[in-house]
Coordinates of N, CA, C and O in Angstrom, one line a residue:
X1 N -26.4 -75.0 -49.8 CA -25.0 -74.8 -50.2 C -25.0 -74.7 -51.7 O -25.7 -75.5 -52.4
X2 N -24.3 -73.8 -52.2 CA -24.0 -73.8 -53.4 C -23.8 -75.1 -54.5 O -22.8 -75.7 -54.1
X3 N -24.1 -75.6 -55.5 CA -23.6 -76.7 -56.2 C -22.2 -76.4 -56.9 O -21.4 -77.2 -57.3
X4 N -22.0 -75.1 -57.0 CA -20.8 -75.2 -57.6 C -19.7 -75.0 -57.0 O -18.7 -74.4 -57.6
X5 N -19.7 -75.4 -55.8 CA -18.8 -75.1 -54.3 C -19.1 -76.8 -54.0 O -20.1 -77.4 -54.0
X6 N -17.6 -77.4 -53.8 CA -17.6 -78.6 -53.0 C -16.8 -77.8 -51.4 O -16.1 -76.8 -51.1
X7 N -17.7 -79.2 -50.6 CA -17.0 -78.3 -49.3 C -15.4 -78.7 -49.1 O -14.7 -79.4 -49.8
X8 N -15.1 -78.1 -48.1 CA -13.5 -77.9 -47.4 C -13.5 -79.3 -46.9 O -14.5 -79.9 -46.4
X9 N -12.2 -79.8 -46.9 CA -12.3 -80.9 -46.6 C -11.6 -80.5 -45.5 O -11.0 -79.5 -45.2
X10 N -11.8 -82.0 -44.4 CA -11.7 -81.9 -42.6 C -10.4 -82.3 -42.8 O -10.0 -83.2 -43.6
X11 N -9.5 -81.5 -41.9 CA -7.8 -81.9 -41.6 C -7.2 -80.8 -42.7 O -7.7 -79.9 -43.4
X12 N -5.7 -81.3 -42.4 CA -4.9 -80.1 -43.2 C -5.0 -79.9 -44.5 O -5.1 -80.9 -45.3
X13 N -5.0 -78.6 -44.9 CA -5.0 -78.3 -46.5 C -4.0 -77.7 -46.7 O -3.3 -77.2 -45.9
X14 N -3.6 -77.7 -48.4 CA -2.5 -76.2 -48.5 C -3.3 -75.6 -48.9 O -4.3 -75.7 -49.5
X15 N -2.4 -74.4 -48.4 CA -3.0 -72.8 -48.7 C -2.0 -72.2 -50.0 O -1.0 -72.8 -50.4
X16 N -2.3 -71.6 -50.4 CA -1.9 -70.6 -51.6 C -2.5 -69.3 -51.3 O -3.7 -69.1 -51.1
X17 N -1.5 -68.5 -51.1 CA -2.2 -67.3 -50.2 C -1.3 -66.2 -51.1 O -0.1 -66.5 -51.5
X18 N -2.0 -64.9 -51.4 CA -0.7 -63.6 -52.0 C -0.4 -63.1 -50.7 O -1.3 -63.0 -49.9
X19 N 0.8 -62.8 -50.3 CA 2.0 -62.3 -49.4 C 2.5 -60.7 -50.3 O 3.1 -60.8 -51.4
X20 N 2.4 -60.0 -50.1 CA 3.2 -58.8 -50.1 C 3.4 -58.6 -52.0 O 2.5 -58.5 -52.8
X21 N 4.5 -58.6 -52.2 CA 4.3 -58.6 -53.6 C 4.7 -60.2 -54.8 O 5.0 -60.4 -55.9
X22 N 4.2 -61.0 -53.3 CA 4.8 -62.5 -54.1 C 3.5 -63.6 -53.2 O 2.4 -63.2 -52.8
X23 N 4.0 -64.9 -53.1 CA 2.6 -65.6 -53.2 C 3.4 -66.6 -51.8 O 4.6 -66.6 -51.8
X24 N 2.9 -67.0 -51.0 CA 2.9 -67.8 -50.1 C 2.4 -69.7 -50.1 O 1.3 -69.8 -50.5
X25 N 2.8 -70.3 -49.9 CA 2.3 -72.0 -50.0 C 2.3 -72.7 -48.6 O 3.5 -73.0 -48.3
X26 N 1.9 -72.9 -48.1 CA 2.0 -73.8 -46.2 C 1.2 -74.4 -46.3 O 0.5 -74.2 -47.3
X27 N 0.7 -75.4 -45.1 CA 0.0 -76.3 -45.0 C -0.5 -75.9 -43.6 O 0.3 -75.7 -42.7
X28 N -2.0 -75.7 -43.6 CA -3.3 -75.2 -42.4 C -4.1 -76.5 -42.4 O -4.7 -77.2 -43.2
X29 N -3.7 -76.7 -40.7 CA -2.8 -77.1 -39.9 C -1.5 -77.4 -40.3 O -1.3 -78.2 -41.3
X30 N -0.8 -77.1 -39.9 CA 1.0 -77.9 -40.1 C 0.7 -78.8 -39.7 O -0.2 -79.0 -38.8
X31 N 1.7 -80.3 -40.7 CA 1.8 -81.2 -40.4 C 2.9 -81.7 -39.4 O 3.7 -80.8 -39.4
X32 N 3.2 -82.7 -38.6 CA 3.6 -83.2 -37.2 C 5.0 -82.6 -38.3 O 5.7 -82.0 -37.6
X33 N 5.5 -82.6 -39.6 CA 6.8 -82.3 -40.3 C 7.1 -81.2 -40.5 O 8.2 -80.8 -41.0
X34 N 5.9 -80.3 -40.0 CA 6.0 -78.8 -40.6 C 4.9 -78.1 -41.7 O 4.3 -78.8 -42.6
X35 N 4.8 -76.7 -41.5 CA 3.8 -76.2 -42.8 C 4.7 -76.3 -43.8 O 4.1 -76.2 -44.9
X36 N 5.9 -76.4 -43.9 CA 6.0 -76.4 -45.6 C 6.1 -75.8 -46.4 O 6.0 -76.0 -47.6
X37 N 6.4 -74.3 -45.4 CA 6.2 -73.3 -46.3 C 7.2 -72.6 -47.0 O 8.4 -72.5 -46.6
X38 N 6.8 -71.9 -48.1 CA 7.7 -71.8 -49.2 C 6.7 -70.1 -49.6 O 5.5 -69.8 -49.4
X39 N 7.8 -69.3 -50.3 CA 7.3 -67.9 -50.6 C 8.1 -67.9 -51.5 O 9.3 -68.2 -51.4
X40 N 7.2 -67.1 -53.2 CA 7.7 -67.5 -54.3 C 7.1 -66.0 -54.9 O 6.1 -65.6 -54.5
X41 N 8.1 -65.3 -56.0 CA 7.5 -64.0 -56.4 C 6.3 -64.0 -57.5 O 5.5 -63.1 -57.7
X42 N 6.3 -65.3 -58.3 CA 4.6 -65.5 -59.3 C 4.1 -66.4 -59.0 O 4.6 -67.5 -58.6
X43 N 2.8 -66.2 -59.3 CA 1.5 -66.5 -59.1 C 1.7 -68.2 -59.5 O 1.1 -69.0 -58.9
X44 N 2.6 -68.7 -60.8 CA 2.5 -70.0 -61.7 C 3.5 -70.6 -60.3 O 3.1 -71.5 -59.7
X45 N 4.8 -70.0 -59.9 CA 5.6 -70.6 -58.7 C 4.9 -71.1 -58.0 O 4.6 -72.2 -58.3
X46 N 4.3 -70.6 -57.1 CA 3.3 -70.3 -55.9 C 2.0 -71.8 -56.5 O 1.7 -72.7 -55.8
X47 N 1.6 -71.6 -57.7 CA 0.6 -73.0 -57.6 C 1.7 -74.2 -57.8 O 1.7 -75.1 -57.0
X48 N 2.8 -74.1 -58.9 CA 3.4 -75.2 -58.4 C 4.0 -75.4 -57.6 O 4.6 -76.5 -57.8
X49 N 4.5 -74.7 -56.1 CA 4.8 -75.4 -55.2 C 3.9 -75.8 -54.3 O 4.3 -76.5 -53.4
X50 N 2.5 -75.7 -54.4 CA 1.3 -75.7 -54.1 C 0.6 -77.1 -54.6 O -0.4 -77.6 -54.0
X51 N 1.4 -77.8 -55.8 CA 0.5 -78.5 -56.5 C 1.5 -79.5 -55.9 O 1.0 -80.4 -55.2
X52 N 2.7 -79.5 -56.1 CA 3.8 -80.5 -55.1 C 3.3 -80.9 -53.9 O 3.2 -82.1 -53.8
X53 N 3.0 -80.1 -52.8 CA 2.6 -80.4 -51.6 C 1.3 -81.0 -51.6 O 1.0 -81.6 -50.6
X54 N 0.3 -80.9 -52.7 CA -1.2 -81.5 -52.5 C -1.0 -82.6 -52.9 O -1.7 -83.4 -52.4
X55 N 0.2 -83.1 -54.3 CA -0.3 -84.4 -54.7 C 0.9 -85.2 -54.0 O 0.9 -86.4 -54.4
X56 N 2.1 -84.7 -53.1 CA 3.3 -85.3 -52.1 C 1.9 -85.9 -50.7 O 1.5 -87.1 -50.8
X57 N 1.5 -85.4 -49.9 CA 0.9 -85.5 -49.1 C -0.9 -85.9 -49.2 O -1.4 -86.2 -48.1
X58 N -1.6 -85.8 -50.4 CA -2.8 -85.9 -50.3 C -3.7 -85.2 -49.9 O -4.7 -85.7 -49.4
X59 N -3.6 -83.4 -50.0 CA -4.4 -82.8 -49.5 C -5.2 -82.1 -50.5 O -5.2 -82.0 -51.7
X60 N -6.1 -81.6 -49.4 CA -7.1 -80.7 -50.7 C -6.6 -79.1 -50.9 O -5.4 -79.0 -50.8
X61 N -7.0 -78.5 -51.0 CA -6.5 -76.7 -51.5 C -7.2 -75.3 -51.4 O -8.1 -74.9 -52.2
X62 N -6.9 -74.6 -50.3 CA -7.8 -73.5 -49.8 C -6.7 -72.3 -51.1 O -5.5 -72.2 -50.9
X63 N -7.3 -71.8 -52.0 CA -6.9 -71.1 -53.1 C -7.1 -69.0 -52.4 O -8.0 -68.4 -52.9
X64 N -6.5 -68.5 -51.7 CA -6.4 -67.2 -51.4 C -5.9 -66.6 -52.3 O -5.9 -65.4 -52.0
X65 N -5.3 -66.9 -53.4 CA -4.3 -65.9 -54.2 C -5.0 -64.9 -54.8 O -4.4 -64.0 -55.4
X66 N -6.6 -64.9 -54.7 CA -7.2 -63.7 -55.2 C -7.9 -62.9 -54.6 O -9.1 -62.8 -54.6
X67 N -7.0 -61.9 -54.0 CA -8.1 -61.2 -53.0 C -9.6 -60.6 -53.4 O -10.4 -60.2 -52.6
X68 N -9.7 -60.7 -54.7 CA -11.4 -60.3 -55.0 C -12.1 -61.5 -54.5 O -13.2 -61.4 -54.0
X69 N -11.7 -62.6 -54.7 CA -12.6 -63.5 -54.1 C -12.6 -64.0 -52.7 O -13.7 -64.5 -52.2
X70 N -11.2 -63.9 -51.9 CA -11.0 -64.2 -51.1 C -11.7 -63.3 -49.4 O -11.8 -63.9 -48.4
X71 N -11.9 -61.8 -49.8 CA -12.0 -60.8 -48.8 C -13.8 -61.0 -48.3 O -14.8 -61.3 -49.0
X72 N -13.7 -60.7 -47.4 CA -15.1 -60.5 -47.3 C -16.0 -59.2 -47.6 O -15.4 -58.1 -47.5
X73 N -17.1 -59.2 -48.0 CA -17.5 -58.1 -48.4 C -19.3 -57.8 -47.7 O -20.3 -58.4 -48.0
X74 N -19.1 -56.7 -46.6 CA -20.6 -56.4 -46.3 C -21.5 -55.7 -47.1 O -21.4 -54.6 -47.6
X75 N -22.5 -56.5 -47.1 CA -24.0 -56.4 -48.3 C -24.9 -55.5 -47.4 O -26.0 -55.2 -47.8
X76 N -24.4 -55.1 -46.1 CA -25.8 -54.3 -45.7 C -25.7 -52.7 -46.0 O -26.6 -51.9 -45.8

């Protein structure tokens, strides 16, 4: 494993995901209250509604908002 990669932590996370021309925030798994989710037009919206739900509930953060990093890419 990479050192500069900590792993995903087990149970629900928020996501921060880009949506169409604006940014998405939910919680993967929904919690028994709901994902939570919220769709916001910039990128700074989108981490702070993102940053509310991680330090409201205690989760960790799967970060999708960049699809260069996020996409998969075949090496063969």
């Amino acid at each position: 494993m990479d050192e500069d990669f900590e792993e995903e932590p087990s149970g629900p996370v928020v996501v921060l995901a880009r949506d169409g021309e604006g940014y998405t925030t939910f919680i993967d798994p929904p919690l028994p209250s709901g994902d939570h989710r919220v769709t916001v037009r910039s990128k700074s919206d989108g981490w702070a509604a993102a940053s509310e739900l991680w330090c409201r509930f205690g989760l960790g953060l799967r970060d999708l908002s960049n699809p260069n990093v996020s996409r998969f890419v075949d090496r063969e």
